[in-house]
CSV table of C-alpha atoms in Angstrom, one decimal:
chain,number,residue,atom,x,y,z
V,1,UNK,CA,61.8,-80.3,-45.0
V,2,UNK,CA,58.8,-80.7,-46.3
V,3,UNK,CA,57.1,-79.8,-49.7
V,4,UNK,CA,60.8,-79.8,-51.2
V,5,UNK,CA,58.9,-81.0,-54.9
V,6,UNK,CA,57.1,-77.8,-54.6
V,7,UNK,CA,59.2,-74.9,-53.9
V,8,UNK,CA,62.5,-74.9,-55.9
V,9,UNK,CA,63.3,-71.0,-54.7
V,10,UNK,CA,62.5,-69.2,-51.5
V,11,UNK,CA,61.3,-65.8,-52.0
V,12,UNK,CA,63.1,-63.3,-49.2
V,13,UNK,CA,59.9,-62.0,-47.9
V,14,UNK,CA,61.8,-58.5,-48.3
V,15,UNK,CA,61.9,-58.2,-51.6
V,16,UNK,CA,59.5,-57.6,-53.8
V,17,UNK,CA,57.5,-60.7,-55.3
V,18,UNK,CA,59.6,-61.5,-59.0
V,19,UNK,CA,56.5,-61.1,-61.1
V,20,UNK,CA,55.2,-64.6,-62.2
V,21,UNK,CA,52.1,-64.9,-64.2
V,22,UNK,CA,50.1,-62.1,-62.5
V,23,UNK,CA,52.1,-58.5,-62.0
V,24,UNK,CA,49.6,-57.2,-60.5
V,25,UNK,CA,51.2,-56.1,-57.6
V,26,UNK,CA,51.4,-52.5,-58.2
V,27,UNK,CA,51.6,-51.2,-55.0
V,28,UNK,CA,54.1,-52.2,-52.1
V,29,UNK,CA,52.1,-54.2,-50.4
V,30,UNK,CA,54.5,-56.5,-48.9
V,31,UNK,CA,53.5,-60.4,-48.9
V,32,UNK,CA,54.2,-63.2,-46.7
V,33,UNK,CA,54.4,-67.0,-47.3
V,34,UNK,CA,51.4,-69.2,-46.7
V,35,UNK,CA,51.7,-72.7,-46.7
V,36,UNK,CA,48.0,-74.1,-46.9
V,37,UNK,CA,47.7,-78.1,-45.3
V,38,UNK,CA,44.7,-79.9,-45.2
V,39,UNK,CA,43.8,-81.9,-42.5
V,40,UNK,CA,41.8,-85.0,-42.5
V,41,UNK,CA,40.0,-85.8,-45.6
V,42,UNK,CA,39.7,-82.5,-46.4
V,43,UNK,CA,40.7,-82.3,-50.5
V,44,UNK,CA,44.0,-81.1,-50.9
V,45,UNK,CA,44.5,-77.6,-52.7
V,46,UNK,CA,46.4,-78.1,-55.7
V,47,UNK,CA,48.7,-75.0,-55.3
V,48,UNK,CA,50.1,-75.0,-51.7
V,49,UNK,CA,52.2,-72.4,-51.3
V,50,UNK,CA,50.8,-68.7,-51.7
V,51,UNK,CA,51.8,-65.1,-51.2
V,52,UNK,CA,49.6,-63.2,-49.1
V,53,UNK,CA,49.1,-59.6,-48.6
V,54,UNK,CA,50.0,-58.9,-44.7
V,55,UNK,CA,46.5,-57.3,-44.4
V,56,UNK,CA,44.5,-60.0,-45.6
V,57,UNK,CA,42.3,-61.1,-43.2
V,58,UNK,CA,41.8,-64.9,-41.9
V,59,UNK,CA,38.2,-64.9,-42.8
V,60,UNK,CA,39.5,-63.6,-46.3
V,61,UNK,CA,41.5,-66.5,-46.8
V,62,UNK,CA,39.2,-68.9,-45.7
V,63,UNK,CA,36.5,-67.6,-48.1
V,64,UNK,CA,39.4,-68.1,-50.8
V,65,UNK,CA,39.9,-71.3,-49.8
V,66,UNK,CA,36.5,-72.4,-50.0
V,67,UNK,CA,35.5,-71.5,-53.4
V,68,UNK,CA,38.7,-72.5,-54.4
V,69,UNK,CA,37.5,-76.1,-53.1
V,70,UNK,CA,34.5,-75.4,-54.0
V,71,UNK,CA,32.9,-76.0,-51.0
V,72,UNK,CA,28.9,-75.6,-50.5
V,73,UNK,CA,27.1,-73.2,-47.7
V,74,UNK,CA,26.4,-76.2,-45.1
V,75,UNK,CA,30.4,-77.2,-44.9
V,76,UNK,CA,32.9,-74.5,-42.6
V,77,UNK,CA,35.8,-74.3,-42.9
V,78,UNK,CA,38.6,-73.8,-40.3
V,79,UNK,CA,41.9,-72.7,-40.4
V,80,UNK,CA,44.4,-73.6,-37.1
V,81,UNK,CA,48.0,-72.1,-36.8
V,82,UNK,CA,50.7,-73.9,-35.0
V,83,UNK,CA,48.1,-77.0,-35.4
V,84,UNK,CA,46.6,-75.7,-31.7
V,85,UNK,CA,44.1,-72.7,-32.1
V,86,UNK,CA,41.9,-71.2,-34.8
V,87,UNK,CA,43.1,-67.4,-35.2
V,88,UNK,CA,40.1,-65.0,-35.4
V,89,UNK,CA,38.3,-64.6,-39.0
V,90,UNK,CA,39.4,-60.7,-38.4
V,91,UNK,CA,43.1,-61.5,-37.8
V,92,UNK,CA,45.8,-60.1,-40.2
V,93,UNK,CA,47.8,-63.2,-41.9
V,94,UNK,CA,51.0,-60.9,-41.2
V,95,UNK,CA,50.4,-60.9,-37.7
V,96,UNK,CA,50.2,-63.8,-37.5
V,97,UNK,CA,52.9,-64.8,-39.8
V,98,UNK,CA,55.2,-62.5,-37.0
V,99,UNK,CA,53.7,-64.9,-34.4
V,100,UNK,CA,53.6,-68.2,-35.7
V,101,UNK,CA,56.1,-68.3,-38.8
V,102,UNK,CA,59.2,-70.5,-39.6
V,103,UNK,CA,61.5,-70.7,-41.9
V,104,UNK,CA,59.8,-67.7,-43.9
V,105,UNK,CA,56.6,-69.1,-44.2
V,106,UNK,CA,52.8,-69.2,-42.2
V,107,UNK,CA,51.9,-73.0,-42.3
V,108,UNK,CA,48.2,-72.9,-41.9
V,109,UNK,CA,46.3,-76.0,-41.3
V,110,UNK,CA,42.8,-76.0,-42.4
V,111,UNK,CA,39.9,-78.5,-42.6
V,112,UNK,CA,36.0,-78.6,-43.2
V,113,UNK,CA,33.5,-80.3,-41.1
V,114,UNK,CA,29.8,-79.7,-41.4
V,115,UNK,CA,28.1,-76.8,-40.0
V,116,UNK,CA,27.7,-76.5,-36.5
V,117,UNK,CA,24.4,-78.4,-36.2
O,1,UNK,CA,36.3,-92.2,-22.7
O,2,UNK,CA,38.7,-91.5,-26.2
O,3,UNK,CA,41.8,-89.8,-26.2
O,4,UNK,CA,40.6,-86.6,-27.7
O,5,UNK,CA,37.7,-86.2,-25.1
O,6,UNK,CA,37.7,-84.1,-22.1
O,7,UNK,CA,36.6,-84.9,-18.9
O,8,UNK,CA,36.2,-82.9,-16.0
O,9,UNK,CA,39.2,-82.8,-14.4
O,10,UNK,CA,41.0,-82.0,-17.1
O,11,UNK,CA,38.3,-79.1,-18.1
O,12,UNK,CA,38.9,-77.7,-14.7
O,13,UNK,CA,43.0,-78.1,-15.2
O,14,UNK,CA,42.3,-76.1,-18.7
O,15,UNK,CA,40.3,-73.4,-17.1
O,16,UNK,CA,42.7,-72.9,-14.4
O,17,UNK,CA,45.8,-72.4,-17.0
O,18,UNK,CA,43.7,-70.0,-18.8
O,19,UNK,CA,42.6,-68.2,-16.0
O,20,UNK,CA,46.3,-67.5,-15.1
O,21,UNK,CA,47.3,-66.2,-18.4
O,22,UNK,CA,44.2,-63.9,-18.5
O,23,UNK,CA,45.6,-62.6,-15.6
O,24,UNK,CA,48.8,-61.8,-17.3
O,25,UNK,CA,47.0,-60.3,-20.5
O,26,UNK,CA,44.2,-58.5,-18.4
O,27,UNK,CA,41.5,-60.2,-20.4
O,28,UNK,CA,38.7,-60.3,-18.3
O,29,UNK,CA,38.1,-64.3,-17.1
O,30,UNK,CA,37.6,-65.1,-13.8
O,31,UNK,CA,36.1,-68.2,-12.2
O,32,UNK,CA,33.1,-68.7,-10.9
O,33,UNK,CA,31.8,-71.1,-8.6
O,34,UNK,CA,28.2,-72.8,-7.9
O,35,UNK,CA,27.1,-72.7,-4.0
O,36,UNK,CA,27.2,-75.7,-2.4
O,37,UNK,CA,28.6,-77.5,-5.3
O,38,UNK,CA,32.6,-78.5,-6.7
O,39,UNK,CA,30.8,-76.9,-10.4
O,40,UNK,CA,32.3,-74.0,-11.5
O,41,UNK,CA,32.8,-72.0,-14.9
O,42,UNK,CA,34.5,-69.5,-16.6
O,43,UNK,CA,33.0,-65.8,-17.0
O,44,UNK,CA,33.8,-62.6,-18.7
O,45,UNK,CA,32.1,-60.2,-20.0
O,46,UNK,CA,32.8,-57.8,-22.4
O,47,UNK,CA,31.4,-54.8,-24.7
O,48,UNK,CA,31.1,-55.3,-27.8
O,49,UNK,CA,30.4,-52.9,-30.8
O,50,UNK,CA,27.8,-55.2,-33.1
O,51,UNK,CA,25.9,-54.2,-36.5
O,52,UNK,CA,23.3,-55.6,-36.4
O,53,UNK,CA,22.1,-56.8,-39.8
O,54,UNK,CA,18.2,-56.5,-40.1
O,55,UNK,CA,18.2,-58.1,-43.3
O,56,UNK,CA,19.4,-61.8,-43.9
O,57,UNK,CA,22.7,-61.5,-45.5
O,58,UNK,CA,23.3,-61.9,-49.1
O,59,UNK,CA,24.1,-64.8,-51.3
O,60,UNK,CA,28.3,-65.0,-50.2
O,61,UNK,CA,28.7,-65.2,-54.0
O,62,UNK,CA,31.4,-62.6,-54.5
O,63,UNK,CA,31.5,-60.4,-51.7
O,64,UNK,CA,32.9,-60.1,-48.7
O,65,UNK,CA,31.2,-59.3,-45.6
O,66,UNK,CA,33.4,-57.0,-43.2
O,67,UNK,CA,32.3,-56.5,-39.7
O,68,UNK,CA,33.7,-53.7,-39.2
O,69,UNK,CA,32.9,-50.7,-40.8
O,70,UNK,CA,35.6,-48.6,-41.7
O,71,UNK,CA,37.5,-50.5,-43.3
O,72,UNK,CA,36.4,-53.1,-46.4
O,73,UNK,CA,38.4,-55.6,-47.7
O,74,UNK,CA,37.6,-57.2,-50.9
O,75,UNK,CA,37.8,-60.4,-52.1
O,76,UNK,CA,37.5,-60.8,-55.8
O,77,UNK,CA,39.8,-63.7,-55.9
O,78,UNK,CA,37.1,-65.7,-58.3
O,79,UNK,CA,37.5,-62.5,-60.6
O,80,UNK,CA,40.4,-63.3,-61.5
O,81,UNK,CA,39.3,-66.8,-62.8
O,82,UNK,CA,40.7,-69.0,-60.1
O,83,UNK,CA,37.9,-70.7,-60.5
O,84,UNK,CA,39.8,-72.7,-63.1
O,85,UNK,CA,42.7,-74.2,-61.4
O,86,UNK,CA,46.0,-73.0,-62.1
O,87,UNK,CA,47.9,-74.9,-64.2
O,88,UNK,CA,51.4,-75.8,-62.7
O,89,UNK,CA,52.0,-72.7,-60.3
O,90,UNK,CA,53.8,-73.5,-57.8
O,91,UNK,CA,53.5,-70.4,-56.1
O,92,UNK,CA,50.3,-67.8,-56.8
O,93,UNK,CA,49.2,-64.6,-55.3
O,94,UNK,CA,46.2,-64.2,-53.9
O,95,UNK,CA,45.5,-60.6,-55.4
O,96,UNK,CA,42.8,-58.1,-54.5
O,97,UNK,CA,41.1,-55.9,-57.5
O,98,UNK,CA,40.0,-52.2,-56.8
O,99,UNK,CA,36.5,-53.3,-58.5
O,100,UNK,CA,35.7,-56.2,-56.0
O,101,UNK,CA,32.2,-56.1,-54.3
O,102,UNK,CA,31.9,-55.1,-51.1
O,103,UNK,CA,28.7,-55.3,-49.5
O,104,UNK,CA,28.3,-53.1,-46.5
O,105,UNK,CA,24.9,-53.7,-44.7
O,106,UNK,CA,25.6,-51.2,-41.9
O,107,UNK,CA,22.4,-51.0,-41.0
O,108,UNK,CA,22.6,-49.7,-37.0
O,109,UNK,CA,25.4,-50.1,-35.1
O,110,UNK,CA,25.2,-50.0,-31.5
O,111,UNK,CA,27.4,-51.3,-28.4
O,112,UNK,CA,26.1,-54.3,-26.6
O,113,UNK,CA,27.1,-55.8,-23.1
O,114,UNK,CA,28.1,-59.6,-23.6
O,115,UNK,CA,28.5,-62.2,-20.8
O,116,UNK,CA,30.0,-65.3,-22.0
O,117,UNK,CA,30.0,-68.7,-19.6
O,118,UNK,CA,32.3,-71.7,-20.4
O,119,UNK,CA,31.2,-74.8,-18.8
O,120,UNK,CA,31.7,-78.1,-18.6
O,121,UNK,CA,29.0,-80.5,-20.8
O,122,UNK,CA,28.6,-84.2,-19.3
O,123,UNK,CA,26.6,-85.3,-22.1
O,124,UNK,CA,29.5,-84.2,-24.9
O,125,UNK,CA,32.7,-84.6,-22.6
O,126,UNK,CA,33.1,-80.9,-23.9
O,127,UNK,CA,33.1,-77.1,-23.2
O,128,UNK,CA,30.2,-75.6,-23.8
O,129,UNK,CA,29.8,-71.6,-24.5
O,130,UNK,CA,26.8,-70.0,-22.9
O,131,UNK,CA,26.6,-66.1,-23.6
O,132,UNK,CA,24.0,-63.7,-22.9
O,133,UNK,CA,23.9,-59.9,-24.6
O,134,UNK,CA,21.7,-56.6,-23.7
O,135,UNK,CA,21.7,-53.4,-24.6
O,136,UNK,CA,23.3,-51.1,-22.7
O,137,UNK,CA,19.2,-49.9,-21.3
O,138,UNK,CA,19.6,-53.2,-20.1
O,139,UNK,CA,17.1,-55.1,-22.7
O,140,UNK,CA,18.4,-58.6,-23.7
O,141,UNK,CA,18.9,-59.2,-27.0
O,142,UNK,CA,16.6,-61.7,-29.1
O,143,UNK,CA,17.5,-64.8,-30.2
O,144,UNK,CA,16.9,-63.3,-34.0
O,145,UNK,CA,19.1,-60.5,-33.5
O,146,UNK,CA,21.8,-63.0,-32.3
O,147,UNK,CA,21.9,-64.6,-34.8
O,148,UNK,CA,22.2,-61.4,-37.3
O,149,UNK,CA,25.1,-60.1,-34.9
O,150,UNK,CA,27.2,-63.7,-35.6
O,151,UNK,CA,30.5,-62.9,-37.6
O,152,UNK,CA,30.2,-63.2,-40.9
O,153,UNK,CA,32.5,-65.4,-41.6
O,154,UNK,CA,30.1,-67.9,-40.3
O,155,UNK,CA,26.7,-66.7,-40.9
O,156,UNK,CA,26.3,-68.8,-44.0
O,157,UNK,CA,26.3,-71.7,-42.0
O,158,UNK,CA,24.3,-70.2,-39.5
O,159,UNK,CA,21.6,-69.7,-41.7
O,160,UNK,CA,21.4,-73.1,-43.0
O,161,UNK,CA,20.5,-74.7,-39.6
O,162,UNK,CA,20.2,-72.1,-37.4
O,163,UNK,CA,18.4,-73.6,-34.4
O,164,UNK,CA,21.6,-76.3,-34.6
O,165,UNK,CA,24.0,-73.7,-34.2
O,166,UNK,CA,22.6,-71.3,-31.4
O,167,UNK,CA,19.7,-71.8,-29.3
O,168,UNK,CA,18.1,-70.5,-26.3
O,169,UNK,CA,18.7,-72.3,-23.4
O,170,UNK,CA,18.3,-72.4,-19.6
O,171,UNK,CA,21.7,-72.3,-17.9
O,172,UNK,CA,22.4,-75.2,-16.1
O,173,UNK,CA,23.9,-73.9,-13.5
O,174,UNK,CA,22.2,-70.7,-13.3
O,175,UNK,CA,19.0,-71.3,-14.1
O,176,UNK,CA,18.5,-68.4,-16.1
O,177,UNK,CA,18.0,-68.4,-20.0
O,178,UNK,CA,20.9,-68.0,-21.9
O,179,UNK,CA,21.8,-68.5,-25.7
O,180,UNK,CA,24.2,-71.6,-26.6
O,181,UNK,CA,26.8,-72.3,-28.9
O,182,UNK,CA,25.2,-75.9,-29.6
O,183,UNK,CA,28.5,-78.3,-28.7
O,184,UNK,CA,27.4,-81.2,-31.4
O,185,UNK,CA,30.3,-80.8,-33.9
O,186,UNK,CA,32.8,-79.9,-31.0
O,187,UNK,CA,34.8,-83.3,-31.7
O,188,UNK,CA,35.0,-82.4,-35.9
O,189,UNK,CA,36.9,-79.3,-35.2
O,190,UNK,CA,38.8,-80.5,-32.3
O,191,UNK,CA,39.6,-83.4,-33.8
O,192,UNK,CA,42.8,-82.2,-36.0
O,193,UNK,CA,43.8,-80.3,-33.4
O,194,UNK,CA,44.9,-82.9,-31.0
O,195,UNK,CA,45.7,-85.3,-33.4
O,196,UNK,CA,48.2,-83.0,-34.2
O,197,UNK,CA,49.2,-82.7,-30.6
O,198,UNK,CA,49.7,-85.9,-30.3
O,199,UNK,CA,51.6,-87.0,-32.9
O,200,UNK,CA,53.9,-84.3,-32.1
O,201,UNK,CA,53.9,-84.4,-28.4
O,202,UNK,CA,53.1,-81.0,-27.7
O,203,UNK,CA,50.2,-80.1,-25.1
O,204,UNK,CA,47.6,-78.1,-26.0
O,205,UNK,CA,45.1,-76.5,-23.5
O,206,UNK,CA,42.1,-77.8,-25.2
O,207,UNK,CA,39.8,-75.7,-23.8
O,208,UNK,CA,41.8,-72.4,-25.0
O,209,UNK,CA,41.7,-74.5,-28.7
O,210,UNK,CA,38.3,-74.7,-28.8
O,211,UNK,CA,37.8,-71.1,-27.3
O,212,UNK,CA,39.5,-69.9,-30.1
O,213,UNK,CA,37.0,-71.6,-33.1
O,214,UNK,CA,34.1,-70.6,-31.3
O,215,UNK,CA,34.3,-67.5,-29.2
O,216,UNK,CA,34.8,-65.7,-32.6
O,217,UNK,CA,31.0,-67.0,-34.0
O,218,UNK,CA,29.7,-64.7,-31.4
O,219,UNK,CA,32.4,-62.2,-31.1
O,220,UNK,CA,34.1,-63.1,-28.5
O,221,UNK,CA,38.6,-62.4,-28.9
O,222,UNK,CA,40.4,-64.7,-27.9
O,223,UNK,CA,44.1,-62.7,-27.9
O,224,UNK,CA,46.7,-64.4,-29.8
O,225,UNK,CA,48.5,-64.3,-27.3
O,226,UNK,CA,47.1,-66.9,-25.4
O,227,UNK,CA,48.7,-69.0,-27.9
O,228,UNK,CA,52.1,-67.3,-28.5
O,229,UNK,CA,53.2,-67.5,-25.1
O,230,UNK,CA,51.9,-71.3,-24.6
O,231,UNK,CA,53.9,-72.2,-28.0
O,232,UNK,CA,56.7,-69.6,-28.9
O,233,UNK,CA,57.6,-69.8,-32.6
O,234,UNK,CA,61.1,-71.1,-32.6
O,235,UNK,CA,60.1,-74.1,-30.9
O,236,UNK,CA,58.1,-75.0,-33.8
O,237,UNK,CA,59.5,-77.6,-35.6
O,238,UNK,CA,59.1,-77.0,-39.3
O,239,UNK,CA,60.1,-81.2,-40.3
O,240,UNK,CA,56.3,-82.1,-39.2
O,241,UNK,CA,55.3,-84.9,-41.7
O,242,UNK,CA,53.2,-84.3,-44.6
C-alpha cells in the first residue's frame, strides 16, 4: 500500500472527521478521502491526503490545487481519475469517490501542462 | 509513430467503442461518414444552457466562478492562510467559509444549439474537436462569444492565448467554418494518461480520454459513465507504485 509514512489512521468515512487543527466542520457535511498524486514533473503537494466535502466540485479542487502550487494563469491544470479520463470541472468529488474509490479513498491524479496554445 | 500517438485505425477503433456505449447511455453520438471517402467522424449535438459573460472575467484571485447559476460554491481556501504550507499535517480539510467571494456575472443566459465533430488530425496523430453553436433563431455564435461561453474553469488560460486555444476554422471535411479546439498540447495532457495505462496494462479508449479534458472547455458532458463501465472500481488495484 502506498503512502503508508503518511497516514498512520484511516478515518471511516462515516464518522464524523475527529477535529484536528481546524474544527470548522460545523455542519454535517460528510467528507470523503482524497489522495492528491502528481504526475510527471508536476511539484508534489506537500500534504497528500485531504478530506473533501462530497459537494465540492472538480473545478473547486483544481483551483485549490493551483494556488496551493502556486501556479501562474498560463499553466492548467488537470485532474484524471482511475489514471484514464479527466472528470468534468462541475463534477461532485463524492460522486466520484462512489464511482472511482478504493479502499476509502478518491486517488486523483493531477498534472500541469501549459495552456492550450 | 510513438507509442502514445494515435493513428487512424486505431481512432476509428476508439470511435466505434464509443459509439456503442453511447448507444447504451443514449448520449447522442453517431457516426458520420464523408461521400465517396473511408473519412468519417463523430457527431452529436446538443443544447446547452450558456451565460454568456459580456465582460472579460475577473482576476481568479479569490473567487470562484460557477457556471451555473443557482447554486455558488465558494472557494476561500487561501482565506484560511493555506497559502503558508501546513506544517506537518498529514491530513487537512479543505474547508469552505460562509464569507468567501463569489462572483456571479450572470449577465444573459440563453440556450444555445451545439454541434460538436470529433475527427481524426493527420498532422497531430490526434482527435480533433470541431463544434459549431447558434442560437436557437438560428444565428451562429461569434468567435468572441465563444470564447466568453468557455467553462470557467478554463477561461484563464483561454484568455492568455486565446487564438491558440479556439479558432475559427474551415472543416476539413465539410467545408464549412467551424470553431476548433486547437489540438497542439493534445500529447501534454494525454501523456500521463497512457503512461499510466501502460505501466499498468489496462486499455484505455484514448479518444474517450481525451474527450473527457476537452469536451468540457466548451461544454460538452462526457457521462461518467463512459468510464465506470470501461473500468469498474473494484478492479482498481490500489498497490500502483508511487
Amino acid at each position: 500500500m502506498s503512502d503508508s509514512a503518511e497516514s498512520p489512521t484511516e478515518t471511516q468515512k462515516e464518522e464524523p472527521q475527529p477535529p484536528a487543527d481546524d474544527s470548522a466542520t460545523s455542519e454535517e457535511k460528510k467528507k470523503i478521502d482524497v489522495l492528491l498524486k502528481a504526475v510527471g514533473d508536476t511539484p508534489i503537494m506537500k500534504t497528500k491526503k485531504w478530506a473533501v466535502d462530497r459537494g465540492r466540485t472538480v473545478q473547486s479542487l483544481a483551483q485549490f490545487i493551483s494556488r496551493f502550487l502556486k501556479l501562474d494563469g498560463n499553466e492548467q491544470l488537470f485532474i484524471y481519475v482511475n489514471q484514464s479520463f479527466a472528470p468534468s470541472p462541475d463534477q461532485e468529488v463524492g460522486v466520484l469517490f462512489d464511482c472511482f474509490g478504493s479502499d476509502g479513498k478518491l486517488v486523483l491524479h493531477y498534472c500541469k501542462s501549459q495552456a492550450w496554445g | 509513430m510513438s507509442w502514445f500517438e494515435l493513428n487512424e485505425e486505431k481512432f476509428h477503433h476508439c470511435c466505434q467503442l464509443i459509439l456503442q456505449q453511447s448507444e447504451q447511455l443514449s448520449d447522442g453520438w453517431i457516426w458520420e461518414v464523408v461521400q465517396g471517402s473511408k473519412e468519417g467522424y463523430l457527431r452529436k449535438t446538443a443544447l446547452r444552457s450558456v451565460t454568456i459573460d459580456s465582460k472579460s472575467v475577473q482576476k481568479q484571485k479569490g473567487s470562484s466562478l460557477d457556471p451555473e447559476p443557482h447554486t455558488s460554491y465558494h472557494s476561500s481556501v487561501e482565506q484560511q492562510g493555506q497559502e503558508d504550507e501546513q506544517p506537518d499535517c498529514i491530513k487537512d480539510d479543505i474547508d469552505d467559509e460562509d464569507a468567501g467571494i463569489c462572483m456571479m456575472t450572470a449577465n444573459s443566459s440563453q440556450v444555445l444549439q451545439f454541434e460538436y465533430h470529433i475527427l481524426y488530425s493527420c498532422s497531430y496523430s490526434s482527435p480533433v474537436l470541431y463544434f459549431r453553436a447558434f442560437t436557437l433563431e438560428g444565428r451562429s455564435l461569434t468567435l468572441e462569444e465563444v470564447w466568453n461561453s468557455v467553462h470557467p474553469n478554463f477561461r484563464l488560460c483561454l484568455q492568455n492565448s486565446p487564438l491558440d486555444t479556439i479558432t475559427q476554422q474551415e472543416h476539413p471535411l465539410l467545408g464549412q467554418p467551424f470553431f476548433v479546439l486547437h489540438p497542439c498540447r493534445t500529447k501534454d495532457f494525454m501523456r500521463p494518461v497512457l503512461q499510466a495505462a501502460q505501466d499498468q496494462h489496462r486499455p484505455v479508449n484514448y479518444v474517450l480520454s481525451w474527450l473527457s479534458v476537452v469536451g468540457p472547455v466548451v461544454g460538452l458532458d462526457v457521462p461518467l459513465k463512459y468510464s465506470t463501465q470501461l473500468h469498474p472500481a473494484a478492479s482498481l488495484s490500489s498497490t500502483e507504485p508511487d
